Coordinates of C-alpha atoms in Angstrom, one line a residue:
X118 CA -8.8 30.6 -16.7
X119 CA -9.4 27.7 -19.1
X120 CA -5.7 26.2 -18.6
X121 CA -6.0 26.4 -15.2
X122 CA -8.8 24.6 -14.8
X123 CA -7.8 21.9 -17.1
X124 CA -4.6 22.1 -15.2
X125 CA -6.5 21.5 -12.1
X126 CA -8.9 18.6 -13.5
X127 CA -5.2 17.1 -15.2
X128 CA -3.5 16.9 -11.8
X129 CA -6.6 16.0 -9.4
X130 CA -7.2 13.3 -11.9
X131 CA -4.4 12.1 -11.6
X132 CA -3.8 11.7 -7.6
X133 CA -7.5 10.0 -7.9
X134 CA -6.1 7.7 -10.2
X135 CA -3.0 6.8 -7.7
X136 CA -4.7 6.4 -5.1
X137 CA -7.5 4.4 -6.3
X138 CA -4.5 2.0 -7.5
X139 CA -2.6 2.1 -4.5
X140 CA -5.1 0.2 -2.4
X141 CA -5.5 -2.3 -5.0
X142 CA -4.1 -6.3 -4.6
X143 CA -3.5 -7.7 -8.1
X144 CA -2.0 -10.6 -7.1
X145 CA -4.8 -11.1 -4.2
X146 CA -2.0 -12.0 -1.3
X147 CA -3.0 -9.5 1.0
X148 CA -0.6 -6.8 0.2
X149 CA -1.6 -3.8 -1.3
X150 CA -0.1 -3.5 -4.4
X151 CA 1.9 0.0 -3.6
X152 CA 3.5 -2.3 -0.4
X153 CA 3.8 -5.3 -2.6
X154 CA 7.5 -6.2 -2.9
X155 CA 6.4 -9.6 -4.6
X156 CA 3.6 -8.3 -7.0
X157 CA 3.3 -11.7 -8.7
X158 CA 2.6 -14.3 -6.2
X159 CA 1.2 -17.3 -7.1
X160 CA -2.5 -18.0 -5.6
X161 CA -2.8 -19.6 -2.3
X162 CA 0.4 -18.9 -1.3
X163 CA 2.1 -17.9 2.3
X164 CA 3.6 -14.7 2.2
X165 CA 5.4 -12.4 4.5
X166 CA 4.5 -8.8 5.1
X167 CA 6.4 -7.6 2.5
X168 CA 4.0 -10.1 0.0
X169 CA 6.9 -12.2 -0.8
X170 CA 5.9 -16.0 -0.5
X171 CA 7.4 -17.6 2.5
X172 CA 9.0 -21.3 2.3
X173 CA 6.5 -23.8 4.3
X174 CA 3.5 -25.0 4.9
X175 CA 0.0 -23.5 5.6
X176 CA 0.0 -21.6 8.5
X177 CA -2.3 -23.6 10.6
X178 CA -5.6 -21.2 12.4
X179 CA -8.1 -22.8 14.1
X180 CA -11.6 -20.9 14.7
X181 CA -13.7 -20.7 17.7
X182 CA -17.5 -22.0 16.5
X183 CA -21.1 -20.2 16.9
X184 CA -21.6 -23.9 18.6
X185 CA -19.0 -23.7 21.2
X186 CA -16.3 -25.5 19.7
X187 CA -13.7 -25.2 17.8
X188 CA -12.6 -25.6 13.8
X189 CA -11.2 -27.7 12.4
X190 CA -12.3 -30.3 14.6
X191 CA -7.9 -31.3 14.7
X192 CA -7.7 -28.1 17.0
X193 CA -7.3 -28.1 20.3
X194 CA -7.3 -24.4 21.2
X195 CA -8.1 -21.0 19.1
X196 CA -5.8 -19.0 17.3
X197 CA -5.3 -15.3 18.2
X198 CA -6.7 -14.2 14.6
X199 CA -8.5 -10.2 15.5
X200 CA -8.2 -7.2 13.5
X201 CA -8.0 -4.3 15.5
X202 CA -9.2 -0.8 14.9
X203 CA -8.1 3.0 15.5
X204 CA -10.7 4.7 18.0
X205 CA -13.7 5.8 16.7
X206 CA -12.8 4.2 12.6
X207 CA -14.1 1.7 11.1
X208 CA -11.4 1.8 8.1
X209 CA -9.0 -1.3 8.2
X210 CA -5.3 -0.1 8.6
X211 CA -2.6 -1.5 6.3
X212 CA -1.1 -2.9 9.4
X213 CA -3.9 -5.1 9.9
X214 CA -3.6 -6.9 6.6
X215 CA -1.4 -9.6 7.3
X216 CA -3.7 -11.0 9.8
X217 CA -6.5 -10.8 6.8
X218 CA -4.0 -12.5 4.5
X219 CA -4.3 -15.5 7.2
X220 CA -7.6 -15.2 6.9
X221 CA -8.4 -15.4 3.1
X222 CA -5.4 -18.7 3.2
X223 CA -7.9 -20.1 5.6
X224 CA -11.1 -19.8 3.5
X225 CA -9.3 -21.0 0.6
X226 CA -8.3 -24.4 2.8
X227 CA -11.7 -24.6 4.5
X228 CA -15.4 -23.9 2.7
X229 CA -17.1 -22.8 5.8
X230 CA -19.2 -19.8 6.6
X231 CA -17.3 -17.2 9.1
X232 CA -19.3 -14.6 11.2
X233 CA -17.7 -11.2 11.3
X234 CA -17.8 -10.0 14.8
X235 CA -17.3 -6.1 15.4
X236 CA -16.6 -4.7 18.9
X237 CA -15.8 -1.3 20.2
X238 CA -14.3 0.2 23.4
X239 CA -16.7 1.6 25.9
X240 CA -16.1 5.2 25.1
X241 CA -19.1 6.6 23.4
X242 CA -23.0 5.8 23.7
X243 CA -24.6 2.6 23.2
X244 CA -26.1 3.2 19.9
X245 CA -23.1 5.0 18.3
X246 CA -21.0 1.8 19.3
X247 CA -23.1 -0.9 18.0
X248 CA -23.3 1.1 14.7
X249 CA -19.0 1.8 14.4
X250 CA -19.0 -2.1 15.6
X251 CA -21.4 -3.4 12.4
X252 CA -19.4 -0.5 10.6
X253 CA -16.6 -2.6 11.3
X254 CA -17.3 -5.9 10.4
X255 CA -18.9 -4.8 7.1
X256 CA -15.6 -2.9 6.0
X257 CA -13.9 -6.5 7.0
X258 CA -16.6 -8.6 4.7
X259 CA -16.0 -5.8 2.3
X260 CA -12.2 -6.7 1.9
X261 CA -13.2 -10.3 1.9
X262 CA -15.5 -10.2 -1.1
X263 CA -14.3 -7.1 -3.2
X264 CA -10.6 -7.8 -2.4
X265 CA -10.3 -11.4 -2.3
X266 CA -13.4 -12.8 -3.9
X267 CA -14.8 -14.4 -2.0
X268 CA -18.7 -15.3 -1.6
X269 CA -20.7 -12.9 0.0
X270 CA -23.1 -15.6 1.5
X271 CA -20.1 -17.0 3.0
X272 CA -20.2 -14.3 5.9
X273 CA -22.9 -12.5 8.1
X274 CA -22.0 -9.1 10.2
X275 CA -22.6 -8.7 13.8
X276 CA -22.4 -5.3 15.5
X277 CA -21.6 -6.6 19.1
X278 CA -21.0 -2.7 20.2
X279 CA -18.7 -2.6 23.6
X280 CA -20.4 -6.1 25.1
X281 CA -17.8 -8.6 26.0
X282 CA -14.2 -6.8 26.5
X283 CA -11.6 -8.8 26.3
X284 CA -9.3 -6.6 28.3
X285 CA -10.2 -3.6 31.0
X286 CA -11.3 0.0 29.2
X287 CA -9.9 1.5 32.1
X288 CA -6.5 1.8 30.5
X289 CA -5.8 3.0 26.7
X290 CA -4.3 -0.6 26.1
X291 CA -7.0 -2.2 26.6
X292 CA -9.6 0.1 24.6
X293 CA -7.3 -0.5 22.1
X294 CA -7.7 -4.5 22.4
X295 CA -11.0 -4.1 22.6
X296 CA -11.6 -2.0 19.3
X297 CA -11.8 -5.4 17.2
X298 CA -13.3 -7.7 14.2
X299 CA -13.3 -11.2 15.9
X300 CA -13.9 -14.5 13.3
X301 CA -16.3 -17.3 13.9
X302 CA -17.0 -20.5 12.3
X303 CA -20.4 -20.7 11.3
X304 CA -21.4 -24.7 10.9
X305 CA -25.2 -24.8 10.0

């Protein structure tokens, strides 16, 4: 009975150890490292979704502002930057983090305060959605600070809950759209 318990702490020690490592980003590109085909990039670098760097220059993303305009003030129109969710999860998907890798290359190129902006479809009650929405956003800030390392004054969390779709919950597509973390510049 002794053996196989040790057996059993041996092996589920083990799988806690992989996976534990598997989310991990050593070279802080964006990639997890168990997707990471380029596990040494160099810091600040554009890289593909593979994390290999990619030749060229940074990838330009300009943010709306909490004051109604837009950043940097050289923009003339906002990027399409959103992270979107899986229904009723507030865990960010490994699909997701390219868009975050943009992200982290734009707080490294601008020192600005960003408001994390969490959304939900319409399906569910009022309070459950405004909780899955700040849910959300915090698991985004989360990524930002522990991940990336980043300042955690540099970002506030709003749970907006199903308010202001951006495309019909009528149709799966658009719950789907509307399941988001949205970034804003905030200037004060």
């Amino acid at each position: 009975m002794k053996k196989l318990s040790f057996s059993f702490l041996c092996v589920f020690g083990a799988m806690c150890s992989f996976a534990a490592t598997a989310w991990s980003d050593s070279d802080n590109d964006g990639v997890p490292d168990m997707k990471d085909a380029c596990p040494n990039t160099r810091a600040g670098a554009l890289v593909d979704a593979r994390g290999c760097e990619k030749p060229g220059e940074f990838d330009s993303i300009c943010l709306s502002t909490l004051q109604s305009g837009v950043y940097p003030s050289t923009c003339k129109e906002v990027s399409e930057l959103v992270l979107n969710f899986e229904f009723a999860k507030a865990e960010v998907q490994f699909s997701q983090w390219r868009t975050l890798a943009k992200l982290k290359q734009f707080l490294q190129h601008h020192d600005v305060n960003l408001c994390l902006l969490g959304y939900t479809d319409s399906i569910g009650s009022e309070r459950a959605n405004d909780k899955l929405s700040t849910l959300r956003a915090d698991a985004v800030k989360r990524i930002l600070v522990e991940d990336y390392g980043f300042n955690p004054s540099r970002f506030t969390v709003k749970g907006m809950g199903s308010q202001l779709p951006v495309a019909s919950n009528a149709q799966p597509q658009g719950r789907a759209s509307n399941r988001r973390v949205e970034f804003v510049v905030d200037l004060n």
